[in-house]
Coordinates of C-alpha atoms in Angstrom, one line a residue:
M1 CA 11.4 16.5 -6.9
A2 CA 11.0 18.5 -3.6
S3 CA 7.5 19.6 -5.0
R4 CA 6.2 16.0 -4.4
Y5 CA 6.8 16.0 -0.4
H6 CA 5.2 17.6 2.2
T7 CA 7.5 20.7 3.2
L8 CA 6.7 21.9 6.3
A9 CA 7.3 24.7 8.5
R10 CA 7.1 24.7 12.4
T11 CA 3.6 26.1 12.1
N12 CA 3.2 27.0 8.8
Q13 CA 3.3 25.2 5.3
L14 CA 5.7 26.3 2.7
K15 CA 5.3 25.4 -0.8
V16 CA 8.9 24.8 -2.7
C17 CA 8.8 25.1 -6.4
D18 CA 11.2 24.4 -8.8
P19 CA 12.8 26.8 -10.8
S20 CA 15.0 24.4 -12.6
G21 CA 14.5 21.8 -15.4
P22 CA 14.1 18.0 -14.6
T23 CA 17.5 17.5 -15.7
N24 CA 19.2 18.8 -12.3
R25 CA 16.6 18.9 -9.9
N26 CA 18.6 16.9 -7.2
T27 CA 21.7 19.5 -7.5
P28 CA 21.8 21.6 -4.2
Q29 CA 21.6 24.8 -6.4
T30 CA 17.9 24.2 -7.2
L31 CA 16.9 24.8 -3.7
E32 CA 19.4 27.5 -3.0
F33 CA 16.4 30.0 -2.2
A34 CA 14.8 27.2 0.3
K35 CA 18.1 26.8 2.0
Y36 CA 19.0 30.3 2.4
R37 CA 15.4 31.0 4.2
M38 CA 15.9 27.8 6.5
E39 CA 19.3 29.5 7.4
I40 CA 18.0 32.8 8.5
G41 CA 14.1 32.3 8.5
G42 CA 11.5 34.5 7.3
P43 CA 9.0 37.1 8.7
I44 CA 5.3 36.0 8.7
R45 CA 2.4 37.5 10.4
C46 CA 0.5 35.5 12.7
P47 CA -2.9 35.6 13.6
D48 CA -2.7 37.4 16.4
C49 CA -1.0 40.0 14.4
F50 CA 2.5 39.7 15.8
V51 CA 5.4 38.8 13.0
R52 CA 7.6 35.8 13.9
V53 CA 10.3 34.5 12.3
F54 CA 9.9 30.8 10.8
H55 CA 12.6 28.2 9.8
P56 CA 10.9 26.0 7.2
G57 CA 11.9 22.3 7.2
I58 CA 10.9 19.4 5.6
L59 CA 9.5 17.1 8.9
I60 CA 7.2 14.4 6.8
E61 CA 7.7 12.7 3.5
S62 CA 4.9 10.9 2.5
L63 CA 6.4 8.3 0.3
D64 CA 6.3 4.7 -0.9
G65 CA 9.2 2.1 -1.0
K66 CA 10.7 3.1 -4.4
E67 CA 10.1 7.0 -3.9
A68 CA 11.7 6.7 -0.7
A69 CA 14.7 4.7 -1.7
Y70 CA 14.9 7.4 -4.7
F71 CA 14.6 10.5 -2.3
N72 CA 16.7 9.4 0.4
A73 CA 19.5 8.6 -2.5
C74 CA 19.8 5.0 -1.1
R75 CA 20.4 2.0 -3.5
A76 CA 16.9 0.8 -3.5
A77 CA 15.5 -2.8 -2.5
L78 CA 18.4 -4.7 -4.2
A79 CA 21.0 -2.9 -2.1
N80 CA 22.9 -4.9 1.1
F81 CA 21.0 -1.9 3.3
P82 CA 17.9 -0.8 1.7
C83 CA 15.9 0.8 4.5
P84 CA 15.8 4.5 4.0
K85 CA 16.0 4.8 7.8
C86 CA 18.2 2.4 9.1
L87 CA 21.2 0.2 8.6
V88 CA 19.8 -3.3 8.5
H89 CA 21.3 -5.8 6.2
K90 CA 19.3 -7.6 3.8
S91 CA 19.0 -10.9 5.7
D92 CA 18.1 -9.3 8.9
L93 CA 15.2 -8.0 7.1
H94 CA 12.6 -10.5 9.0
R95 CA 13.7 -9.6 12.1
I96 CA 10.9 -6.7 13.1
T97 CA 11.3 -6.5 17.0
S98 CA 15.4 -5.8 16.4
H99 CA 16.4 -2.4 16.5
F100 CA 19.5 -1.4 14.0
K101 CA 21.6 1.3 13.6
L102 CA 19.6 4.5 12.2
R103 CA 20.7 6.4 9.5
T104 CA 21.4 10.4 10.5
T105 CA 22.6 13.3 8.4
A106 CA 25.3 13.4 10.7
S107 CA 26.7 9.6 10.1
M108 CA 26.0 9.6 6.6
K109 CA 28.2 12.7 6.2
A110 CA 30.6 11.0 8.1
V111 CA 30.6 7.9 5.6
V112 CA 31.0 10.4 2.5
I113 CA 33.7 12.1 4.0
K114 CA 35.4 8.7 5.0
A115 CA 35.2 7.5 1.4
M116 CA 36.7 10.8 0.1
K117 CA 39.7 10.1 2.2
K118 CA 40.3 6.9 0.1
T119 CA 42.7 7.3 -2.8
T120 CA 41.3 5.0 -5.3
K121 CA 37.4 5.2 -6.9
T122 CA 37.3 1.4 -6.1
D123 CA 37.8 1.6 -2.1
K124 CA 35.6 4.8 -2.5
E125 CA 32.6 2.9 -4.0
Q126 CA 33.2 0.2 -1.9
I127 CA 32.3 2.1 1.2
L128 CA 29.3 3.7 0.0
K129 CA 28.1 0.6 -1.3
S130 CA 28.4 -1.1 2.0
Y131 CA 26.2 1.7 3.6
G132 CA 23.9 1.7 0.1
L133 CA 24.3 5.2 0.3
L134 CA 24.7 8.0 -2.4
G135 CA 25.0 12.3 -1.5
H136 CA 21.7 14.1 -0.4
F137 CA 21.0 17.5 -1.1
L138 CA 19.3 17.9 2.2
W139 CA 22.4 17.3 4.4
N140 CA 23.0 20.9 4.6
F141 CA 19.5 22.1 5.5
R142 CA 18.5 23.2 8.6
F143 CA 15.6 21.3 10.3
S144 CA 15.5 18.6 7.3
D145 CA 16.6 15.2 8.1
P146 CA 15.6 13.1 5.2
Y147 CA 16.0 9.8 6.9
A148 CA 13.9 11.0 10.0
A149 CA 11.5 12.5 7.8
Y150 CA 10.3 9.4 5.9
S151 CA 7.1 8.3 7.1
Y152 CA 5.3 5.0 7.8
D153 CA 2.5 4.6 5.1
T154 CA -0.1 2.1 5.3
L155 CA -1.1 2.1 1.9
H156 CA 2.1 0.9 0.2
S157 CA 3.5 -1.0 3.3
D158 CA 0.6 -3.2 4.3
D159 CA -2.5 -2.9 2.0
P160 CA -1.0 -3.8 -1.5
G161 CA 2.6 -4.5 -0.2
E162 CA 2.8 -6.8 3.0
W163 CA -0.6 -8.2 2.7
G164 CA -1.3 -7.7 -1.0
H165 CA 1.8 -8.7 -2.4
H166 CA 2.7 -11.3 -0.1
L167 CA 0.6 -13.1 2.0
W168 CA -2.4 -12.8 0.0
R169 CA -0.4 -14.5 -3.0
L170 CA 1.0 -16.9 -0.5
L171 CA -2.6 -17.9 0.8
L172 CA -4.4 -17.8 -3.1
D173 CA -1.3 -20.6 -3.7
A174 CA -2.0 -22.6 -0.6
L175 CA -5.3 -22.6 -1.6
E176 CA -4.3 -23.8 -5.1
N177 CA -2.3 -26.6 -3.8
L178 CA -5.5 -27.9 -2.0
K179 CA -7.9 -27.4 -4.9
Q180 CA -9.6 -24.9 -2.7
K181 CA -10.0 -21.9 -4.8
G182 CA -13.6 -22.4 -5.8
P183 CA -15.0 -23.0 -2.0
F184 CA -13.2 -20.0 -0.9
T185 CA -14.6 -17.7 -3.9
E186 CA -17.9 -18.9 -3.0
N187 CA -17.4 -18.2 0.9
M188 CA -16.6 -14.6 0.0
R189 CA -19.5 -14.4 -2.0
R190 CA -21.8 -15.3 0.7
F191 CA -19.9 -13.3 3.4
P192 CA -22.7 -11.1 5.0
R193 CA -22.6 -7.5 3.8
W194 CA -21.6 -4.3 5.9
P195 CA -21.6 -0.6 5.2
G196 CA -18.2 0.5 3.8
L197 CA -16.9 -3.2 3.5
K198 CA -16.8 -4.3 -0.7
H199 CA -18.4 -7.2 -1.2
F200 CA -16.2 -9.8 -3.4
S201 CA -18.2 -12.2 -5.8
Q202 CA -15.0 -13.1 -7.6
V203 CA -12.0 -12.7 -5.3
T204 CA -9.8 -14.9 -6.7
T205 CA -10.0 -14.3 -10.5
V206 CA -9.7 -10.5 -10.4
N207 CA -6.3 -8.7 -10.2
F208 CA -6.9 -6.2 -7.7
T209 CA -4.6 -2.9 -7.4
D210 CA -6.2 -0.7 -5.0
G211 CA -5.2 -0.8 -1.7
Q212 CA -8.7 -0.3 0.0
S213 CA -9.6 -3.8 -1.9
F214 CA -6.8 -5.7 -0.3
Y215 CA -7.6 -4.1 2.9
D216 CA -11.4 -5.3 2.6
I217 CA -10.3 -8.6 1.9
L218 CA -8.1 -9.1 4.9
K219 CA -11.1 -7.7 6.9
C220 CA -13.1 -10.7 6.1
V221 CA -10.9 -13.6 5.0
L222 CA -10.3 -15.5 8.0
P223 CA -13.7 -16.9 8.4
C224 CA -13.8 -18.0 4.6
I225 CA -10.6 -20.1 4.7
V226 CA -10.3 -21.6 8.3
Q227 CA -12.2 -24.8 7.3
L228 CA -10.4 -25.2 3.9
L229 CA -7.0 -25.2 5.4
P230 CA -5.4 -28.2 7.6
G231 CA -6.1 -27.8 11.0
N232 CA -3.9 -25.4 13.2
S233 CA -3.0 -23.9 10.2
S234 CA 0.1 -21.6 10.7
L235 CA -0.8 -19.8 8.0
V236 CA -4.3 -19.0 9.6
H237 CA -2.3 -17.8 12.7
C238 CA 0.0 -15.7 10.7
I239 CA -3.0 -13.8 8.7
R240 CA -5.1 -13.3 11.9
L241 CA -1.9 -11.8 13.8
Y242 CA -1.0 -9.4 10.7
E243 CA -4.4 -8.5 10.6
R244 CA -4.4 -7.3 14.5
Y245 CA -1.6 -5.4 13.8
R246 CA -3.0 -3.7 10.3
I247 CA -6.0 -2.7 12.6
M248 CA -4.1 -1.2 15.3
V249 CA -1.5 0.6 13.1
G250 CA -4.1 2.5 11.3
M251 CA -5.9 4.0 14.3
T252 CA -6.1 7.7 14.2
C253 CA -5.7 7.8 17.7
M254 CA -2.7 6.3 19.7
P255 CA -2.4 6.6 23.6
E256 CA 0.3 4.7 25.0
T257 CA -1.7 1.9 26.2
R258 CA -2.1 0.9 22.6
L259 CA 1.4 1.8 21.5
Q260 CA 2.0 -1.1 24.2
R261 CA -0.8 -3.5 22.8
L262 CA 0.7 -2.6 19.3
D263 CA 4.2 -3.6 20.4
T264 CA 2.9 -7.0 21.8
F265 CA 1.1 -7.4 18.4
I266 CA 4.2 -7.1 16.5
Q267 CA 6.4 -9.6 18.7
D268 CA 3.6 -12.1 18.4
Y269 CA 3.5 -11.7 14.4
E270 CA 7.4 -12.1 14.2
D271 CA 6.9 -15.2 16.5
R272 CA 4.4 -16.6 14.2
F273 CA 6.8 -16.4 10.9
S274 CA 6.9 -19.8 9.2
D275 CA 8.7 -21.5 6.7
D276 CA 6.0 -24.1 6.3
H277 CA 5.0 -22.6 2.9
G278 CA 8.5 -21.7 1.5
K279 CA 8.0 -17.8 2.3
D280 CA 10.9 -15.8 2.4
F281 CA 10.1 -12.9 5.1
D282 CA 13.3 -10.8 4.2
F283 CA 11.7 -7.9 2.2
F284 CA 11.7 -4.3 3.1
K285 CA 8.0 -3.9 3.6
Q286 CA 8.1 -6.5 6.3
H287 CA 10.7 -4.7 8.0
A288 CA 9.0 -1.2 7.8
S289 CA 7.0 -2.2 10.7
S290 CA 10.0 -2.3 13.1
H291 CA 9.9 1.5 12.6
V292 CA 6.4 2.1 13.4
L293 CA 6.5 2.6 17.1
R294 CA 9.1 5.0 16.8
E295 CA 7.2 6.9 14.1
I296 CA 4.2 7.3 16.0
R297 CA 5.8 8.5 18.9
A298 CA 7.5 11.0 16.9
K299 CA 4.7 12.1 14.4
G300 CA 1.5 11.2 15.9
A301 CA -0.8 8.5 14.0
T302 CA 0.2 6.9 10.7
N303 CA -2.5 8.7 8.9
H304 CA -0.5 12.0 9.0
G305 CA 2.3 10.4 6.9
S306 CA -0.1 8.7 4.7
T307 CA 0.1 8.9 0.7
R308 CA -3.6 7.8 0.4
P309 CA -5.0 11.4 -0.1
G310 CA -2.7 11.7 -3.2
E311 CA -3.8 8.5 -4.8
G312 CA -6.7 9.8 -6.6
F313 CA -4.7 12.6 -8.2
Q314 CA -2.5 9.5 -9.7
Q315 CA -5.5 7.6 -11.1
E316 CA -6.6 10.9 -12.9
A317 CA -3.0 11.4 -13.9
A318 CA -2.9 7.5 -15.3
E319 CA -5.8 7.9 -17.1
A320 CA -4.9 11.4 -19.0
Y321 CA -1.3 9.2 -19.5
S322 CA -3.7 6.2 -21.2
H323 CA -5.1 8.2 -23.8
T324 CA -1.6 9.2 -25.0
N325 CA 1.2 7.6 -27.1
G326 CA 3.7 7.5 -24.3
K327 CA 6.0 9.8 -26.3
D328 CA 6.0 13.6 -25.1
A329 CA 3.1 12.7 -22.7
A330 CA 3.2 16.0 -21.0
H331 CA 2.2 18.2 -24.1
Q332 CA -0.2 15.7 -25.1
V333 CA -2.1 15.8 -21.4
S334 CA -2.4 19.5 -21.7
C335 CA -4.0 19.3 -25.0
L336 CA -6.1 16.6 -24.0
S337 CA -7.3 18.9 -21.0
I338 CA -8.0 22.2 -23.7
D339 CA -9.9 19.8 -25.6
L340 CA -12.2 18.3 -23.0
R341 CA -12.9 22.0 -22.1
Y342 CA -13.9 22.5 -25.7
I343 CA -16.1 20.1 -25.6
N344 CA -18.0 20.7 -22.2
T345 CA -18.3 24.2 -23.4
F346 CA -20.1 22.8 -26.8
L347 CA -22.4 20.5 -24.7
F348 CA -23.3 23.4 -22.7
Q349 CA -24.1 25.6 -26.1
M350 CA -25.9 22.5 -27.3
G351 CA -28.1 22.3 -24.1
R352 CA -29.8 25.5 -25.0
I353 CA -31.4 23.8 -28.1
D354 CA -34.9 22.2 -27.1
E355 CA -34.2 18.9 -29.7
T356 CA -30.8 18.8 -27.8
Q357 CA -32.3 18.7 -24.3
E358 CA -34.7 16.2 -25.1
A359 CA -31.9 13.9 -26.6
I360 CA -29.9 14.7 -23.4
A361 CA -32.7 13.7 -21.5
R362 CA -33.3 10.3 -23.1
I363 CA -29.3 9.6 -22.6
R364 CA -29.8 10.8 -18.8
M365 CA -32.6 8.4 -18.1
N366 CA -31.0 5.6 -19.7
I367 CA -28.0 6.1 -17.6
D368 CA -29.9 6.5 -14.5
I369 CA -31.6 3.2 -15.2
Y370 CA -28.1 1.6 -15.9
D371 CA -27.1 3.4 -12.5
Q372 CA -29.9 2.0 -10.6
S373 CA -29.4 -1.4 -11.8
Q374 CA -25.8 -1.6 -11.0
H375 CA -27.0 -0.1 -7.6
E376 CA -29.2 -2.8 -6.7
S377 CA -26.9 -5.4 -7.7
Q378 CA -24.2 -4.1 -5.5
E379 CA -26.4 -3.5 -2.6
S380 CA -25.3 0.1 -1.8
E381 CA -25.6 1.1 1.7
E382 CA -25.7 4.7 0.9
V383 CA -29.5 4.8 1.3
D384 CA -31.0 8.7 1.4
E385 CA -33.3 8.0 4.4
S386 CA -34.0 10.3 6.9
P387 CA -35.2 9.1 10.5
V388 CA -38.7 9.9 11.6
D389 CA -40.2 10.3 14.9
V390 CA -36.8 10.8 16.8
Q391 CA -37.5 10.6 20.5
D392 CA -35.5 13.3 22.7
S393 CA -32.4 12.4 24.4
A394 CA -32.5 8.9 22.6
H395 CA -29.5 7.6 21.1
W396 CA -31.4 5.8 18.3
A397 CA -34.1 6.9 15.9
F398 CA -36.2 4.8 13.7
G399 CA -36.8 5.3 9.7
A400 CA -38.6 4.0 6.8
P401 CA -42.2 2.9 8.8
V402 CA -43.6 0.3 6.9
S403 CA -46.9 1.8 7.3
A404 CA -48.4 5.2 7.9
R405 CA -51.1 3.4 10.2
L406 CA -51.0 2.0 13.8
M407 CA -52.0 -1.3 14.2
N408 CA -52.9 -3.1 17.5
S409 CA -50.5 -6.1 18.8
R410 CA -53.2 -8.7 18.1
A411 CA -53.8 -7.7 14.8
L412 CA -50.1 -7.5 13.8
E413 CA -49.7 -11.1 15.5
E414 CA -52.4 -12.4 13.1
L415 CA -50.9 -10.5 10.0
N416 CA -47.5 -12.4 10.6
D417 CA -48.9 -15.7 11.6
S418 CA -46.6 -17.4 8.8
S419 CA -43.5 -16.1 10.7
P420 CA -42.4 -18.3 13.8
A421 CA -40.7 -15.1 15.0
F422 CA -44.2 -13.8 16.0
G423 CA -45.7 -16.8 17.5
N424 CA -47.6 -15.5 20.3
F425 CA -46.5 -12.3 19.7
D426 CA -49.1 -10.2 21.9
F427 CA -48.7 -12.5 24.8
R428 CA -45.2 -12.3 25.0
L429 CA -45.0 -8.5 24.2
R430 CA -47.5 -7.9 27.4
E431 CA -45.3 -10.0 29.6
F432 CA -42.4 -8.0 28.7
I433 CA -43.9 -4.5 29.1
S434 CA -45.3 -5.7 32.7
E435 CA -41.9 -6.6 33.5
T436 CA -39.9 -3.3 32.0
F437 CA -42.8 -0.8 33.3
P438 CA -44.4 -2.4 36.1
E439 CA -46.3 0.7 36.9
E440 CA -48.3 0.8 33.5
C441 CA -50.7 -2.2 34.9
I442 CA -51.1 -3.4 31.4
R443 CA -54.4 -5.5 31.4
Y444 CA -55.8 -8.3 28.8
E445 CA -58.2 -6.2 27.5
D446 CA -56.0 -3.0 26.6
T447 CA -55.0 -1.9 23.2
I448 CA -51.3 -1.8 22.6
M449 CA -50.8 -0.1 19.4
I450 CA -47.6 -0.6 16.9
R451 CA -45.8 1.3 14.3
R452 CA -43.2 -1.0 12.6
F453 CA -39.9 0.5 10.8
K454 CA -37.5 -1.0 8.6
Y455 CA -34.1 0.8 9.8
V456 CA -32.8 2.4 12.7
H457 CA -29.8 5.0 13.4
I458 CA -27.6 4.2 16.2
S459 CA -25.7 7.0 17.8
Y460 CA -22.3 5.8 19.9
Q461 CA -19.1 7.0 21.2
S462 CA -16.3 5.1 19.2
L463 CA -13.6 3.8 21.6
E464 CA -10.9 4.7 18.6
D465 CA -11.0 8.4 19.1
W466 CA -13.7 8.8 21.5
R467 CA -15.8 10.7 19.1
G468 CA -19.5 10.5 18.2
A469 CA -20.4 7.5 15.5
R470 CA -23.4 6.3 14.0
D471 CA -24.6 3.0 12.6
I472 CA -27.6 2.1 10.3
F473 CA -29.2 -0.9 11.0
R474 CA -31.2 -2.8 8.7
C475 CA -34.5 -4.8 9.4
N476 CA -35.7 -5.7 6.3
P477 CA -37.0 -8.6 4.7
S478 CA -36.2 -7.2 1.4
F479 CA -33.8 -4.8 0.9
H480 CA -32.3 -4.7 -2.5
H481 CA -34.4 -8.4 -3.1
N482 CA -32.4 -9.9 -0.3
V483 CA -33.0 -10.6 3.2
R484 CA -31.4 -8.0 5.5
Y485 CA -32.0 -8.6 9.5
V486 CA -28.5 -6.8 11.0
C487 CA -27.1 -7.8 14.3
V488 CA -26.0 -5.5 17.3
L489 CA -24.5 -5.3 20.5
V490 CA -26.6 -5.3 23.2
N491 CA -25.6 -3.7 26.7
M492 CA -26.1 -6.5 29.5
T493 CA -24.7 -6.9 33.2
D494 CA -22.5 -9.7 32.0
P495 CA -19.3 -8.0 31.1
C496 CA -18.8 -9.5 27.7
L497 CA -19.9 -8.9 24.2
H498 CA -23.6 -10.2 23.8
C499 CA -25.1 -10.2 20.4
A500 CA -28.5 -10.1 18.7
R501 CA -29.9 -10.4 15.6
L502 CA -32.7 -7.6 14.7
R503 CA -36.3 -9.3 13.2
A504 CA -38.4 -6.0 13.9
L505 CA -38.6 -2.7 14.6
L506 CA -41.3 -1.6 16.9
R507 CA -42.6 1.7 18.7
C508 CA -45.4 0.5 20.7
T509 CA -48.1 2.9 22.2
L510 CA -49.3 1.9 25.4
P511 CA -52.7 2.5 27.0
S512 CA -51.6 5.4 29.3
G513 CA -50.0 7.1 26.3
R514 CA -46.6 6.4 26.8
Q515 CA -44.5 5.3 23.8
T516 CA -41.4 2.8 24.0
D517 CA -39.3 1.6 21.3
V518 CA -38.7 -2.2 21.3
A519 CA -36.8 -4.9 19.1
L520 CA -37.9 -8.3 18.3
V521 CA -34.5 -10.1 18.0
H522 CA -33.0 -13.5 18.3
M523 CA -30.3 -13.3 20.9
F524 CA -26.7 -14.9 20.2
E525 CA -25.2 -17.4 23.0
S526 CA -21.3 -18.7 23.3
S527 CA -21.1 -22.0 21.3
R528 CA -19.0 -25.1 21.9
W529 CA -18.5 -25.5 18.3
K530 CA -14.7 -25.4 17.4
P531 CA -13.0 -24.6 13.9
R532 CA -10.4 -26.4 12.5
T533 CA -7.8 -23.3 13.7
R534 CA -9.0 -21.5 16.4
W535 CA -7.2 -18.2 15.9
V536 CA -6.2 -15.3 18.7
G537 CA -9.2 -13.6 19.9
C538 CA -11.7 -15.9 17.7
Q539 CA -15.2 -15.8 19.0
I540 CA -18.1 -18.1 18.0
R541 CA -22.1 -17.6 18.7
D542 CA -25.0 -19.7 18.2
E543 CA -28.3 -18.1 17.0
V544 CA -31.0 -18.7 19.5
K545 CA -34.2 -20.0 17.7
E546 CA -36.8 -18.3 19.7
C547 CA -37.4 -14.7 19.5
S548 CA -37.4 -12.5 22.6
F549 CA -38.2 -8.5 23.1
L550 CA -35.2 -5.8 23.7
S551 CA -35.4 -2.5 24.7
M552 CA -33.8 -0.3 22.3
K553 CA -32.0 1.7 25.0
H554 CA -29.6 -1.5 25.4
V555 CA -28.8 -1.3 22.1
I556 CA -25.0 -0.3 21.7
R557 CA -24.0 -0.2 18.1
G558 CA -24.0 -2.8 15.1
T559 CA -21.9 -6.0 14.7
L560 CA -21.3 -8.3 12.0
L561 CA -21.4 -12.1 12.2
A562 CA -20.7 -14.4 9.5
P563 CA -22.1 -18.1 9.5
V564 CA -19.7 -20.8 9.5
S565 CA -21.0 -22.4 6.7
G566 CA -23.4 -22.0 3.5
T567 CA -26.0 -24.1 5.2
S568 CA -29.3 -22.7 5.2
N569 CA -30.2 -21.4 8.6
E570 CA -26.6 -21.9 9.8
P571 CA -27.1 -21.2 13.6
T572 CA -23.5 -20.9 14.0
H573 CA -21.6 -17.5 13.4
F574 CA -18.0 -16.1 13.9
L575 CA -18.0 -12.7 15.5
I576 CA -16.0 -10.5 13.1
D577 CA -14.1 -8.1 14.7
T578 CA -12.5 -6.6 12.0
M579 CA -14.9 -4.2 10.3
D580 CA -13.5 -1.0 12.1
A581 CA -11.1 0.2 15.0
D582 CA -14.1 0.3 17.6
M583 CA -15.2 -3.0 17.2
F584 CA -11.7 -4.4 17.4
L585 CA -10.9 -2.3 20.4
R586 CA -14.2 -4.0 22.3
A587 CA -13.5 -7.3 21.1
D588 CA -10.1 -7.3 22.1
M589 CA -11.1 -6.5 25.9
Y590 CA -12.8 -9.8 26.1
S591 CA -10.4 -12.2 24.0

């Protein structure tokens, strides 16, 4: 069992191999050699050529709930004290802001010693059951506390756990009772696309099993349900507060100020628990959030103990297991691997024959055609487009020019005379340039040459970890057969979030030879419209009909706004602050 977990030295990683069979992996004799090394240490030559003595120990355990119960020798979820880290009673699992006595190696050994002093087996079992406890092989290992090493895991505790298994099912039941599952599915289908965010066409009829799908649903669910549920819905408030908690707890950089903010989110979330829908919040994954602050302070961000990196192997193992009959699976899987190697070798040899190469080429062509159709239907954002004409010291770069030749501003206006966005285009552009660059002295007879582009890269500093990040903004009337005019955050003098929708990306060459990058945009302004339930941090914007010009140097990053209804040309939008941690932090400052 120990080979499944992160076994870490103070500064070196030790891989513990199990020399014994599966029947006695939990016996202390199995890892006697590791215990010996932990006691006396082992010499290791460091990169500075000095030999130092290291004492290995299990400091982090990346486990889901059941694995943690088994590994920490607890009695799992049905025990009176189900938590592997503390002695919380099963009736108090909903109290996520309360503190309970922690399990430690010393305290649990004391319980076992107390039980051993009893004269009858019944009395001994009663003491052990009251603590939900069994003996643990790591009790006698230095630098290895199995209860402290168990780490918070966002993949199993949150995404398919507290959200996917509990709140998501509660939401579907509520929509079913109101006969609103159909409109909800349609709202999710119309939800705007965003790079890295899955798009769901049949969200209520598909049983999702991967944590990323549940997390993506959580990010975009509120605008799709707020008008379907009753006014001031406790369920909407509860989901929003959990949404804030999930985004904050998953951040990769957690200074003390964010920990304090996370503590506030946990308290708000507990205060919003409601039995309006008959939901019992006494379950272990709900209680796990009570340990998260202590975990982050002790071990760093939650990604250090995440089980997500190992999920890919589990999917491969499950796929291989599905080809067996369920009996003696290990032998069948090994034989399957050998057969696959023979098949690959055979195909490689067949590839040397001309006739076979032609057949493979035909198959490959059909596969490529199918992949392309799937790619277009899913509207993947992974498009290999390189930015062109990058300006020195600029944080943006245009790409995908509409045409290789330049066009003067008057001709561009005539070419797009059917579009309201280009109404009086030449006059308004000259007015904007005169205000922005008064030294240019633009005259009516001067020619302004323009090249249009379809997308732009924007580089910015992420507030999550203060490292560089990049967005790709689409400004295309037909991107995979759909209109794609994305929205951006704009830096204005007023200290709040300003949004705009890109309608055209223009590189203007002025009579003096100066080049300036300009965007034709629809600005957004604060809206007076109110949803049925106004959740914490809800920001609503109205899209201005008239277009205006914006210098690209004022664009900060991309943002996502979702229309409040499916009406054509709906002007009112929700500002979505959940697509990534950086956007959430920016919106949280002004909420």
